[in-house]
PDB file of C-alpha atoms in Angstrom:
ATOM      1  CA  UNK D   1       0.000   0.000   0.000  1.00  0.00           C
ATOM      2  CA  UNK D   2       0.848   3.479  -0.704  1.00  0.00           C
ATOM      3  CA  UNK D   3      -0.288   6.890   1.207  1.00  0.00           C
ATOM      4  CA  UNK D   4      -0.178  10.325   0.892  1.00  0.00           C
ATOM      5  CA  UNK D   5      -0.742  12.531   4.217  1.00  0.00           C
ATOM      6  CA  UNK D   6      -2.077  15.991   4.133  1.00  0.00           C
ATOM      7  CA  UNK D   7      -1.365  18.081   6.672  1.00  0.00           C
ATOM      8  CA  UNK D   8      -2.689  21.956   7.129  1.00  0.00           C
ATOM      9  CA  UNK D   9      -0.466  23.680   9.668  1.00  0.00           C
ATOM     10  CA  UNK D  10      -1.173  27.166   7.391  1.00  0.00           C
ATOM     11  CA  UNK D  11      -3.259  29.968   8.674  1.00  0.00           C
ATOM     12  CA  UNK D  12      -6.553  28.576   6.815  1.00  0.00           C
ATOM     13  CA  UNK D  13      -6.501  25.240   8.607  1.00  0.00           C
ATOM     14  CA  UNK D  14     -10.039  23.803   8.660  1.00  0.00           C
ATOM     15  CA  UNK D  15     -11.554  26.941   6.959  1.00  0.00           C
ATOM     16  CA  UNK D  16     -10.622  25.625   3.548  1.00  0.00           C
ATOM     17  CA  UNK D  17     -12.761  22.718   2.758  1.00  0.00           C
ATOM     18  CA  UNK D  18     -11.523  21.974  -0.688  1.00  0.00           C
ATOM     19  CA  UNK D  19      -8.084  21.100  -2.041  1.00  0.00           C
ATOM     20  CA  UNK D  20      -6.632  21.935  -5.414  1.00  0.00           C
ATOM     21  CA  UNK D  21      -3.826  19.580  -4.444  1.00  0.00           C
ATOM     22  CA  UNK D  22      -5.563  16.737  -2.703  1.00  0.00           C
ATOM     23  CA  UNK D  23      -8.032  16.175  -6.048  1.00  0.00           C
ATOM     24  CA  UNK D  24      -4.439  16.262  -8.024  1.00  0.00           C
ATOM     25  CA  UNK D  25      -3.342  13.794  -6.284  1.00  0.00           C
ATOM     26  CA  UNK D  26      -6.383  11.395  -6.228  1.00  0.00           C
ATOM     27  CA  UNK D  27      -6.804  11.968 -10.126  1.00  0.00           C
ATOM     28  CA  UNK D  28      -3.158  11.085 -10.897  1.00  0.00           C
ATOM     29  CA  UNK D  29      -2.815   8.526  -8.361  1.00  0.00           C
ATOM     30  CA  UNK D  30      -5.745   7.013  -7.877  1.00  0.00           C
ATOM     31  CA  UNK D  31      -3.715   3.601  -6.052  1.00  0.00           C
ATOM     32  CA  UNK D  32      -2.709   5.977  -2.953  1.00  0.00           C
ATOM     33  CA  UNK D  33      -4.479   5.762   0.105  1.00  0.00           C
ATOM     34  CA  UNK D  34      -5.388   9.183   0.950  1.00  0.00           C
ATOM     35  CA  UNK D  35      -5.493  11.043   4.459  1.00  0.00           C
ATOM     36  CA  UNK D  36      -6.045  14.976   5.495  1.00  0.00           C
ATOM     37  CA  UNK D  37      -5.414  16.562   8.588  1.00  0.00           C
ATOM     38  CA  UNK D  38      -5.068  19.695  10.146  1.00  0.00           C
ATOM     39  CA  UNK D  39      -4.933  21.504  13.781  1.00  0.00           C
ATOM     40  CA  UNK D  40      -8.101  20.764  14.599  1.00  0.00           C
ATOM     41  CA  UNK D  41      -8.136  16.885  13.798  1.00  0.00           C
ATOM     42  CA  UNK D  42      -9.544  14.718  16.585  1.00  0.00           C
ATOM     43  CA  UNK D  43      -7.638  11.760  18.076  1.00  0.00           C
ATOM     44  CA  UNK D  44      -9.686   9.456  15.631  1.00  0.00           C
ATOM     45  CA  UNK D  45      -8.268  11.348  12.692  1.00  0.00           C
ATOM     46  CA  UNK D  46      -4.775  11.189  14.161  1.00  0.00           C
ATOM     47  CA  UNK D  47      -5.279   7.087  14.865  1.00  0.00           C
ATOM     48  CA  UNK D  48      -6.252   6.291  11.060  1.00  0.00           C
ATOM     49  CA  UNK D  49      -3.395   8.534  10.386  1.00  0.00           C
ATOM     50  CA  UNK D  50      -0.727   6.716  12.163  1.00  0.00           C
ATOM     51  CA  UNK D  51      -2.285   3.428  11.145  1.00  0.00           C
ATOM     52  CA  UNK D  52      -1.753   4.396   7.381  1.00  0.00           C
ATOM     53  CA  UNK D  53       1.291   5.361   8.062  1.00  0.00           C
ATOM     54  CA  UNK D  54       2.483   2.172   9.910  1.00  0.00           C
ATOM     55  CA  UNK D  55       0.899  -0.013   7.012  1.00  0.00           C
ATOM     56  CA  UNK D  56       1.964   1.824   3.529  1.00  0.00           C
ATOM     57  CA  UNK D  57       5.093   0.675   2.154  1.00  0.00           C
ATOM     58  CA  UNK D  58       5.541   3.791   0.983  1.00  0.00           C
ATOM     59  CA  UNK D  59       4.197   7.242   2.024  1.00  0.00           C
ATOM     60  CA  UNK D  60       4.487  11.250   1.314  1.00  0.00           C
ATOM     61  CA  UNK D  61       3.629  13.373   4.249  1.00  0.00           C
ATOM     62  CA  UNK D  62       2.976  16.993   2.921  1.00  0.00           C
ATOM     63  CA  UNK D  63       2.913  19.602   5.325  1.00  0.00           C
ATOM     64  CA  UNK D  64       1.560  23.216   4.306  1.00  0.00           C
ATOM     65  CA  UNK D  65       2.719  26.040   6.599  1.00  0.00           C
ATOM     66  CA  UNK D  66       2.882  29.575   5.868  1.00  0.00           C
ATOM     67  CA  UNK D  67       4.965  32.170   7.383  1.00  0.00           C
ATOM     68  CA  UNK D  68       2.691  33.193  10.345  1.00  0.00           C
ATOM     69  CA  UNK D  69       3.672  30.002  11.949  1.00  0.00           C
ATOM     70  CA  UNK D  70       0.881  28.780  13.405  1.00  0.00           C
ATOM     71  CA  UNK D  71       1.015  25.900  16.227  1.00  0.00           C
ATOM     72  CA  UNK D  72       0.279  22.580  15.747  1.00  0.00           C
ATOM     73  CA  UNK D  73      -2.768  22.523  17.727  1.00  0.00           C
ATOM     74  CA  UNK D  74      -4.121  18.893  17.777  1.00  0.00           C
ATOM     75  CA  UNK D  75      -1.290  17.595  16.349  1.00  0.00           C
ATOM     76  CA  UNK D  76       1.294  17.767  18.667  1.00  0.00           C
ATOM     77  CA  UNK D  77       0.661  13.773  19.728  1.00  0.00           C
ATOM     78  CA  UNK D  78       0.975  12.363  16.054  1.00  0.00           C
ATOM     79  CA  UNK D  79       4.034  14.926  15.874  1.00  0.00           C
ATOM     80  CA  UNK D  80       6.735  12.425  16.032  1.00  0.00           C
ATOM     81  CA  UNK D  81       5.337   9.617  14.176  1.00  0.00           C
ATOM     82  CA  UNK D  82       4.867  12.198  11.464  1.00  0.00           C
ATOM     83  CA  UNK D  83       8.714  12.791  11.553  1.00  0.00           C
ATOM     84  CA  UNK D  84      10.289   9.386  12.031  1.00  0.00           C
ATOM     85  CA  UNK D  85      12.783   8.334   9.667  1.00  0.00           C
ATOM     86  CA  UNK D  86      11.279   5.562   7.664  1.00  0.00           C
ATOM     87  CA  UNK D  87      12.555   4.021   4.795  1.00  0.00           C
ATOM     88  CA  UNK D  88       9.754   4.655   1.977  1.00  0.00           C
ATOM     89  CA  UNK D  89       8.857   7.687   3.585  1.00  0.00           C
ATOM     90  CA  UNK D  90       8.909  11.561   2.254  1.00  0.00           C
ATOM     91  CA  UNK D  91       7.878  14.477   3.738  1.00  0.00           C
ATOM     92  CA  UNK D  92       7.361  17.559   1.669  1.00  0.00           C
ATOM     93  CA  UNK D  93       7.360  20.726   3.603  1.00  0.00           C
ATOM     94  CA  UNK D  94       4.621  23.205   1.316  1.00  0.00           C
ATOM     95  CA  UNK D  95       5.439  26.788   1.842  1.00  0.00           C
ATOM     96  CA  UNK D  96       7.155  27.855   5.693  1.00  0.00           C
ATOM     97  CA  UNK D  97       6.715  26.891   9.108  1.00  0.00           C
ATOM     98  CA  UNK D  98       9.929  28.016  10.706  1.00  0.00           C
ATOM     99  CA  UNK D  99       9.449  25.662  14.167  1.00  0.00           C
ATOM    100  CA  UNK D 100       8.583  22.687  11.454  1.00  0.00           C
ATOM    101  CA  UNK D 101      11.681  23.974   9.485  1.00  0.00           C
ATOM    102  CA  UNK D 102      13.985  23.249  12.120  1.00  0.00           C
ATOM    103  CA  UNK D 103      12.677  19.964  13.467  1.00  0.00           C
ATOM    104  CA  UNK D 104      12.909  18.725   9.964  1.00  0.00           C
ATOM    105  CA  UNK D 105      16.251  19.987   9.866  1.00  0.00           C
ATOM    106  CA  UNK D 106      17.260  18.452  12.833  1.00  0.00           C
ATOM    107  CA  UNK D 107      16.221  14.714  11.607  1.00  0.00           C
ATOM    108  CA  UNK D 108      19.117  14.073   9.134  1.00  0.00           C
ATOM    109  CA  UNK D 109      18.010  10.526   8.662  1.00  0.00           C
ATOM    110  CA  UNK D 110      14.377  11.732   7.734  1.00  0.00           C
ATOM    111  CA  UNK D 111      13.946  12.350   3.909  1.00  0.00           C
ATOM    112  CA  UNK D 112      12.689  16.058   3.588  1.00  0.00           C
ATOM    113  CA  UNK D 113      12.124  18.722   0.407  1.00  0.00           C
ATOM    114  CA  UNK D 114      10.835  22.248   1.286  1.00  0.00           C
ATOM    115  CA  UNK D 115       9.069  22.710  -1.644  1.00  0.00           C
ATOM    116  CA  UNK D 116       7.485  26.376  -2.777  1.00  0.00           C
ATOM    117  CA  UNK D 117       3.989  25.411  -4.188  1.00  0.00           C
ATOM    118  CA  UNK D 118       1.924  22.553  -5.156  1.00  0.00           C
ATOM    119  CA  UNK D 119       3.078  22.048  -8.862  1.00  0.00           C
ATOM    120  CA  UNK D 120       6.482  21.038  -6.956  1.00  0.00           C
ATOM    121  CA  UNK D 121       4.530  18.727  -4.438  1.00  0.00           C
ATOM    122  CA  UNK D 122       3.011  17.091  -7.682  1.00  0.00           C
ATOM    123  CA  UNK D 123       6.717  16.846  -8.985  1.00  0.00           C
ATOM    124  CA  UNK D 124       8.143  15.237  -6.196  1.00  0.00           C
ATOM    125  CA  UNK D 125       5.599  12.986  -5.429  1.00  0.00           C
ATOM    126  CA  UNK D 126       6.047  11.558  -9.208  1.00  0.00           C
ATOM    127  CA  UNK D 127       9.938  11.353  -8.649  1.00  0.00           C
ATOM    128  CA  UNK D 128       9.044   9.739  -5.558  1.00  0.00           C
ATOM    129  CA  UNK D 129       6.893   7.283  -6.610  1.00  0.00           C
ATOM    130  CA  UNK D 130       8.561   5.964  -9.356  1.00  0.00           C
ATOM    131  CA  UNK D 131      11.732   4.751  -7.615  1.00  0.00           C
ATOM    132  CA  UNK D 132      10.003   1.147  -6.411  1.00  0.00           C
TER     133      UNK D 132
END
């Protein structure tokens, strides 16, 4: 199995109900397993997301920030399983999240892209994908 985890640390968490980039995804990939979250996900949310992540052989956590920085709210428990080095595993940082930024950073084992918008999420999900 394959996933791809969304994950809305950005200023519009849980006010934006649709995603450009999640329909993307699920049109050119329609084999991933797909998961959103964001600062307000409940500990059911969090469970299926750790689950998925536990089970896919290979999976692309994308985090969108933005530069107001904004905490992770609900999150903070499914915080390090988010991060964890795996093998199969990418995380994509969308846009900035300075705190994010340097916990990344501080992971060296942990395959991680900052990427600037969603056309490069798209990009490196492909390159991703295509190396199993």
């Amino acid at each position: 199995m394959r996933a791809f985890l969304y994950v809305d640390l950005s200023s519009t968490a849980g006010v934006t109900f649709q995603q450009p980039l999640l329909e993307q995804v699920t049109e050119q990939y329609p084999e991933l397993s797909i998961l959103d979250l964001d600062t307000q996900s409940d500990e059911l949310m969090q469970h299926y997301a750790k689950k998925l992540l536990q089970e896919a052989e290979q999976s692309i956590i994308c985090i969108k920030g933005d530069r107001l920085n904004i905490g992770f709210g609900k999150l903070t428990p499914i915080l390090e399983e988010l991060l964890r080095p795996e093998k199969g595993r990418l995380v994509l940082l969308l846009g900035w999240h300075s705190r994010l930024q340097r916990m990344l950073q501080a992971r060296p084992l942990l395959q991680f892209k900052q990427v600037e918008d969603e056309d490069r999420v798209l990009e490196e999900t492909e390159q991703f994908l295509r190396k199993d």
